[in-house]
mmCIF file of C-alpha atoms in Angstrom:
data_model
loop_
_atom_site.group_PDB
_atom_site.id
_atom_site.type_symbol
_atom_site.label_atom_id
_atom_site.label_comp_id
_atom_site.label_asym_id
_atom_site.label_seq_id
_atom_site.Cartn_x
_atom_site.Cartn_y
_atom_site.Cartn_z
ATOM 1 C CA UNK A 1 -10.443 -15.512 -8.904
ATOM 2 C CA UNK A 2 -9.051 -12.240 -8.579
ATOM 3 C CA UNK A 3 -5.675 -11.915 -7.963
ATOM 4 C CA UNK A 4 -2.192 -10.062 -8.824
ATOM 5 C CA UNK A 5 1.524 -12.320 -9.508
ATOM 6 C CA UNK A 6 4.463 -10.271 -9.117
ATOM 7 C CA UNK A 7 7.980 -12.225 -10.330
ATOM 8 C CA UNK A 8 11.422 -10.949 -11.042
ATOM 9 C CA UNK A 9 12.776 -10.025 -7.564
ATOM 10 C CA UNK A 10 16.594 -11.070 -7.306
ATOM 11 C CA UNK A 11 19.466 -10.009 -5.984
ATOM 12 C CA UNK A 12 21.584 -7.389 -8.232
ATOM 13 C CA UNK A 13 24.203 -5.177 -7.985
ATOM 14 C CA UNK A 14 24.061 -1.192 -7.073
ATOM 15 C CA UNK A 15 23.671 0.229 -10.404
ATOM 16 C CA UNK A 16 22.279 -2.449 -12.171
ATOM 17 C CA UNK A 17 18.623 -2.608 -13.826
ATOM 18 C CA UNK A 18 15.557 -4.669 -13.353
ATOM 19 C CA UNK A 19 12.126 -5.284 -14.514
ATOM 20 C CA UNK A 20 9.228 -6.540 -12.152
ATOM 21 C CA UNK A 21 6.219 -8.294 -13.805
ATOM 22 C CA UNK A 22 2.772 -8.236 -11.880
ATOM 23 C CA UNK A 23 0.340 -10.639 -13.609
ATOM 24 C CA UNK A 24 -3.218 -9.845 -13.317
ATOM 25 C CA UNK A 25 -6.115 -12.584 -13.545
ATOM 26 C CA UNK A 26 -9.626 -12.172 -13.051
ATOM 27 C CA UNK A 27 -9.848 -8.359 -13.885
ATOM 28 C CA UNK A 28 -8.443 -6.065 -16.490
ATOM 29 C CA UNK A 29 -5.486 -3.660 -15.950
ATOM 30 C CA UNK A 30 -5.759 -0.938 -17.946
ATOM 31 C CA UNK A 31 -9.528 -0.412 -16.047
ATOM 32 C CA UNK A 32 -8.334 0.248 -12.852
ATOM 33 C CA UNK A 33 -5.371 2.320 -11.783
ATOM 34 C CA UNK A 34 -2.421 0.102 -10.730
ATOM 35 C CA UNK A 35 0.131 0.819 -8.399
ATOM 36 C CA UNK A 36 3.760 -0.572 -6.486
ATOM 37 C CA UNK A 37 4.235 -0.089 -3.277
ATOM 38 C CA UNK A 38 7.555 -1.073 -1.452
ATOM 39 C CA UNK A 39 8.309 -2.335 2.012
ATOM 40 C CA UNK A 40 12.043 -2.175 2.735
ATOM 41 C CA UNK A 41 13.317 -5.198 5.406
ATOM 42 C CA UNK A 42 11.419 -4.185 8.816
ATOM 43 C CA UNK A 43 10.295 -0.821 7.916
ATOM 44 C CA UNK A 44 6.977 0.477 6.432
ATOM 45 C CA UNK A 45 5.059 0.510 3.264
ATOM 46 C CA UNK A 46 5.767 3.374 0.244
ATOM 47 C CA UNK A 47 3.753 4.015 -2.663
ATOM 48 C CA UNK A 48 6.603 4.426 -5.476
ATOM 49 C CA UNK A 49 4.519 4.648 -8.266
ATOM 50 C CA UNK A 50 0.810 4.812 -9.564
ATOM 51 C CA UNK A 51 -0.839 4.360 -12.975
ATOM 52 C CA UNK A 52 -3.892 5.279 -13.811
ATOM 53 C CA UNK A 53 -6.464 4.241 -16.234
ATOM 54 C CA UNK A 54 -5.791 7.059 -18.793
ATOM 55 C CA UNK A 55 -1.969 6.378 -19.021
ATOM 56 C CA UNK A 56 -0.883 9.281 -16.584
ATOM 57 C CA UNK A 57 2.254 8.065 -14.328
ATOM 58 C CA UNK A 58 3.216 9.059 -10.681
ATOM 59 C CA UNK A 59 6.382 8.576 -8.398
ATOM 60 C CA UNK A 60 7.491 9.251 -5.645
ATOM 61 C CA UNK A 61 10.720 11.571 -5.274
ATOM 62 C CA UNK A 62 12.710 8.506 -4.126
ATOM 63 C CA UNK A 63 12.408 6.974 -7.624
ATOM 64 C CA UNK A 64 11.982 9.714 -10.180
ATOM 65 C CA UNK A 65 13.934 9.533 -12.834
ATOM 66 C CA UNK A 66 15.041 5.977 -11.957
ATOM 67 C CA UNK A 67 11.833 3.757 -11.847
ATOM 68 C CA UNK A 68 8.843 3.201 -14.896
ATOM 69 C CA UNK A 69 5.806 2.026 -14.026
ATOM 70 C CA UNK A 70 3.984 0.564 -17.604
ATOM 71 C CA UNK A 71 1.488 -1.832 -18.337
ATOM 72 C CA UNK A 72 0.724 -4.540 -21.120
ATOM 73 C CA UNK A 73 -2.495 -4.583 -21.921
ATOM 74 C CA UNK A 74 -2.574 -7.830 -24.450
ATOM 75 C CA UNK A 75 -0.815 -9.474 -21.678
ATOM 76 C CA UNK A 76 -2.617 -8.076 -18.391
ATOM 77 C CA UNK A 77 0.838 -7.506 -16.859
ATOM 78 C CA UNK A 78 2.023 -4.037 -15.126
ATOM 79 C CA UNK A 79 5.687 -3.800 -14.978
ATOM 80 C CA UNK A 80 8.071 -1.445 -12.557
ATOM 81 C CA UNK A 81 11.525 -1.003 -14.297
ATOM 82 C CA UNK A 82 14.099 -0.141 -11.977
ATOM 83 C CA UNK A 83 17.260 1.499 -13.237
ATOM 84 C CA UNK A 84 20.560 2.949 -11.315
ATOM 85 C CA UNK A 85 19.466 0.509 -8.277
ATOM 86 C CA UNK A 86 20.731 1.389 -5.259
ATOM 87 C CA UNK A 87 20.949 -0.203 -1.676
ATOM 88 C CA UNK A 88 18.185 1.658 -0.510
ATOM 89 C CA UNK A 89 15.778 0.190 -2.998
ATOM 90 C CA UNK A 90 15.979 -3.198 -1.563
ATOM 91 C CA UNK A 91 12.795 -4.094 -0.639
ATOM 92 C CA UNK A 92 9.655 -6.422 -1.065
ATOM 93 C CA UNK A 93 7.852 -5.040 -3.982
ATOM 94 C CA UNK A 94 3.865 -5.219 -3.977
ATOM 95 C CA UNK A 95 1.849 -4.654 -6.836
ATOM 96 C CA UNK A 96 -1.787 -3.231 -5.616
ATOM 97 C CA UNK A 97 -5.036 -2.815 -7.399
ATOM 98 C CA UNK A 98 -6.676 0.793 -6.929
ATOM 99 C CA UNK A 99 -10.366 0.260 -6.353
ATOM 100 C CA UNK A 100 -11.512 3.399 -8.258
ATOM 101 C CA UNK A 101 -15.129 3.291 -5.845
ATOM 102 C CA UNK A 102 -13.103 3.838 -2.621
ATOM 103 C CA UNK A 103 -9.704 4.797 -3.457
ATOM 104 C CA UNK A 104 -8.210 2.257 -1.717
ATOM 105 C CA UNK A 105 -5.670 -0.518 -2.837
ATOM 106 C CA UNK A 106 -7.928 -3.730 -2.449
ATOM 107 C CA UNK A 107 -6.019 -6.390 -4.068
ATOM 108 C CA UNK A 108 -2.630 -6.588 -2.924
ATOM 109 C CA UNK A 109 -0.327 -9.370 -4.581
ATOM 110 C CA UNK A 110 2.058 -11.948 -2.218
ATOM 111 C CA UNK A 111 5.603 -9.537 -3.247
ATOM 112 C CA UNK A 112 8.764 -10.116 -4.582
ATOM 113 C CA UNK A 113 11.931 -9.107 -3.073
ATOM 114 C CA UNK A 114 14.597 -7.311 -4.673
ATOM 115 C CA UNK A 115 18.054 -6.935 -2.870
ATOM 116 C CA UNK A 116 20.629 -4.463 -3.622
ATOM 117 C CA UNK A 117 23.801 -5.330 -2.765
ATOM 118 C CA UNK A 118 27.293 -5.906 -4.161
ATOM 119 C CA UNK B 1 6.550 13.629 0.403
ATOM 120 C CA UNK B 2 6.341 13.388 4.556
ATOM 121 C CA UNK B 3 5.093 10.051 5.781
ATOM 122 C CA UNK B 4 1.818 9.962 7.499
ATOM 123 C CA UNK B 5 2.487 10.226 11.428
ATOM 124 C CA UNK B 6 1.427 7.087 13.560
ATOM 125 C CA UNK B 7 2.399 6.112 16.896
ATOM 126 C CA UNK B 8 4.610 2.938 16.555
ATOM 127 C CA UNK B 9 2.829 0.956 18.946
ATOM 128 C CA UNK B 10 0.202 -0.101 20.905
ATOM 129 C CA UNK B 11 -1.646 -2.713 22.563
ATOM 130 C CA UNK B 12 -4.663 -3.544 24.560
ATOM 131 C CA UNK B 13 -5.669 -6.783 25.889
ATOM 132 C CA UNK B 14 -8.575 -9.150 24.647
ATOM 133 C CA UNK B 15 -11.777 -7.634 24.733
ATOM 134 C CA UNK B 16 -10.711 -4.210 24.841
ATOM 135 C CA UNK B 17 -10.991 -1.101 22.498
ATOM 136 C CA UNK B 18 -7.719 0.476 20.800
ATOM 137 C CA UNK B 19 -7.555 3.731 18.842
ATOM 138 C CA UNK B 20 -4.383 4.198 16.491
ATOM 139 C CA UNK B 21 -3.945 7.993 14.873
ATOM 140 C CA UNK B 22 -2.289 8.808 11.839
ATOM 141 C CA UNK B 23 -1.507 12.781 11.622
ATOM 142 C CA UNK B 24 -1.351 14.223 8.265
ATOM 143 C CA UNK B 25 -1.655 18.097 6.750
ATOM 144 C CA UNK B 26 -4.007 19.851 5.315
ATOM 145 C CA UNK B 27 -2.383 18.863 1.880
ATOM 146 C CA UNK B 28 -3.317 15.073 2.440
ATOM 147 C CA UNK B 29 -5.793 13.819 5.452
ATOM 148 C CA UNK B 30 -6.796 17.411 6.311
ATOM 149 C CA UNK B 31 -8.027 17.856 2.629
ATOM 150 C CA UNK B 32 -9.458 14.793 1.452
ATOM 151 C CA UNK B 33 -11.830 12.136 2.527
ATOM 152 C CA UNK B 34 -9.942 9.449 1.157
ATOM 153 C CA UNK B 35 -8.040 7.790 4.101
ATOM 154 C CA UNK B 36 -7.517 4.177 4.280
ATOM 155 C CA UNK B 37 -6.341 1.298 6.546
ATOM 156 C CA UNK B 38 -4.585 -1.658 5.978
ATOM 157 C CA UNK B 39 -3.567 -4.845 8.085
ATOM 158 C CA UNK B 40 -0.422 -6.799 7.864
ATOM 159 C CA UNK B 41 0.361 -10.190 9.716
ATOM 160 C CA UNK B 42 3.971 -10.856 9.492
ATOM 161 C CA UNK B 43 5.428 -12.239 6.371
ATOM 162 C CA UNK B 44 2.075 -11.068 4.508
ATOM 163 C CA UNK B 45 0.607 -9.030 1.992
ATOM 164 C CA UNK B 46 -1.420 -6.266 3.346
ATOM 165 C CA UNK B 47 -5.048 -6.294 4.069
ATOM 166 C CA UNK B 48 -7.705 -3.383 3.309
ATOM 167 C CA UNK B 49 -9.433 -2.556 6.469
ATOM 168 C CA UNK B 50 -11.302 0.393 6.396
ATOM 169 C CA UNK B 51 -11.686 3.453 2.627
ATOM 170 C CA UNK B 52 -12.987 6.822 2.389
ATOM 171 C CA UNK B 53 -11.917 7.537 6.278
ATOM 172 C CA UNK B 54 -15.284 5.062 7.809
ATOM 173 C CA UNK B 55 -16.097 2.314 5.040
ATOM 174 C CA UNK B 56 -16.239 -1.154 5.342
ATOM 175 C CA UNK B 57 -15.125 -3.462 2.702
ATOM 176 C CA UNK B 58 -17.223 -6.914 2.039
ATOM 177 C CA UNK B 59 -16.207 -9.514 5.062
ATOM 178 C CA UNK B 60 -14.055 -7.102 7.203
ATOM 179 C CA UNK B 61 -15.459 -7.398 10.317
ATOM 180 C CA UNK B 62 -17.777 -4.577 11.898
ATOM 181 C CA UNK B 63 -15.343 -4.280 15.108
ATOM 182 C CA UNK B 64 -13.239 -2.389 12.959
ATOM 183 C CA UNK B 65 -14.026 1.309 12.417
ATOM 184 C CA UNK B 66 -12.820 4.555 11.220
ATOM 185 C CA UNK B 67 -12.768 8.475 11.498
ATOM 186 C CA UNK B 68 -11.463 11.425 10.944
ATOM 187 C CA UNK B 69 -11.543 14.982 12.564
ATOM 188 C CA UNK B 70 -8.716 17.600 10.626
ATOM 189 C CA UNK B 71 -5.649 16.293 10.099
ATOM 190 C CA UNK B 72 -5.741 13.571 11.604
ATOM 191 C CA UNK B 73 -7.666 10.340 11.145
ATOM 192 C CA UNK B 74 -7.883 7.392 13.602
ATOM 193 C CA UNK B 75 -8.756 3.779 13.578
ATOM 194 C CA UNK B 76 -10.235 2.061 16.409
ATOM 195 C CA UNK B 77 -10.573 -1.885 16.825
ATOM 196 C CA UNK B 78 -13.047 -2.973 19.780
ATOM 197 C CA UNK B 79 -13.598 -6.242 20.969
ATOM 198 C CA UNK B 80 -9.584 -7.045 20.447
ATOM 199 C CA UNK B 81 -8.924 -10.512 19.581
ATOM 200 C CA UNK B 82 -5.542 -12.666 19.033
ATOM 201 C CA UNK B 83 -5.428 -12.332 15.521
ATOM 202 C CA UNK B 84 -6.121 -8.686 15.569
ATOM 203 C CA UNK B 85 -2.392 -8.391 16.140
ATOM 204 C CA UNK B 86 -0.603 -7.096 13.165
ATOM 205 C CA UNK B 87 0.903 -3.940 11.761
ATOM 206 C CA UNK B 88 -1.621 -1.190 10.649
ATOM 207 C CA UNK B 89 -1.430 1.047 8.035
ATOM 208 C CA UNK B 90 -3.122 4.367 6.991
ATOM 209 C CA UNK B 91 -2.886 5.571 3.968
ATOM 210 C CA UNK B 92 -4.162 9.082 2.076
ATOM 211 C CA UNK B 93 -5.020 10.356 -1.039
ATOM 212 C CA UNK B 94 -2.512 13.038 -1.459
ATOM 213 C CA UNK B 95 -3.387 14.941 -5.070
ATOM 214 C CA UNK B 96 -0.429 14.448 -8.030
ATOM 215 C CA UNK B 97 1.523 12.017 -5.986
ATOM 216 C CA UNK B 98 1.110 8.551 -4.995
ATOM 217 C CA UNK B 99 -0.527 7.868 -2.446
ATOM 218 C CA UNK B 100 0.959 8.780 1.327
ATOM 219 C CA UNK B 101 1.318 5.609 3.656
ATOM 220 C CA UNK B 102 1.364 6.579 7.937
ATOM 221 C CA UNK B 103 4.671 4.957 8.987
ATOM 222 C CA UNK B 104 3.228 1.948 10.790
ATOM 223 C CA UNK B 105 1.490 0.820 14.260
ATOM 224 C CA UNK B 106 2.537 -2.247 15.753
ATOM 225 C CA UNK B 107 -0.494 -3.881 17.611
ATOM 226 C CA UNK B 108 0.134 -6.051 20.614
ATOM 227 C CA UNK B 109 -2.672 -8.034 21.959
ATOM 228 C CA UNK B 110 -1.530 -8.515 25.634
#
């Protein structure tokens, strides 16, 4: 089955750092580009950050500097890590598959929240 | 990095036809054929509706359809049913950034 695992939402202090795993099974990573998107508490979805098959990395201004998207391919695993958190990151985070034939995120996984907050 | 513009609701009653917009620029919808739609029930992840502007994925039903004409792309749902309500979701291709999500359209199914 195909599907996409995120884990390591928790709650953490402004400032502080964390690293979101995103498990993939029943496709490989580094084939497709990968991507987070965000979805703060009632509010709408953001793409933060994209990686694409070759290696090249996108963010949005809202991260830059802060966030880096990476993947593992022995392990199958993307990762977001989040530095200099703020409240304004708190959010569900989605990983997404990019489905290179339609570019289109087709495989979305369930989320895991991260709250900011001291 | 503008948000894609949607209206933040709308609704229609069973049976009926709906059209939600999502207004771009000529930087992201205007310029690319690469819009796409996604569904999201409360409390879930989202859903790919509709790719490249009119496509279909496998198993999403054929009462869903898309378009675009400049800026501005649009989805339309006919033949509304109960569980069509959710939030909808456009996003674009948008060059050297991630991708560019429309802000959101709440669907109400009267």
């Amino acid at each position: 089955e195909v599907q996409l695992v995120e884990s390591g939402g928790t709650l953490i202090l402004p400032g502080g750092s964390l690293r979101l795993s995103c498990v993939a099974s029943g496709f490989t990573v580094n084939n497709n580009y990968m991507s987070w998107v965000r979805q703060a508490p009632g509010k709408g979805l953001e793409c933060v950050s994209i990686i694409y098959s070759g290696g090249s990395t996108y963010y949005a201004d809202s991260v830059k500097g802060r966030f880096t998207i990476s993947r593992d391919n022995s392990k199958n695993t993307l990762y977001l890590q989040m530095n200099s958190l703020r409240a304004e990151d708190t959010a569900t985070y989605y990983c997404a598959r990019g489905w290179v034939v339609g570019d289109a995120f087709d495989i979305w996984g369930q989320g895991t929240m991260v709250t900011v907050s001291s | 990095q503008s948000a894609l513009t949607q209206p933040a609701s709308v609704s229609g009653s069973p049976g009926q036809s709906i059209t939600i917009s999502c207004t771009g620029t000529s930087s992201d919808v205007g310029n690319y054929n690469l819009v796409s739609w996604y569904q999201q029930h409360p409390g879930k992840a989202p859903k790919l509706m509709i790719y490249e502007v009119s496509k279909r994925p496998s198993g999403v039903s054929n009462r869903f359809s898309g378009s675009k004409s400049g800026n501005t792309a649009s989805l339309t749902i006919s033949g509304l049913q109960a569980e069509d309500e959710a939030d909808y979701y456009c996003c674009s291709y948008a060059g050297s950034i991630p991708r560019v999500f429309g802000g959101g359209t709440k669907l109400t199914v009267l």
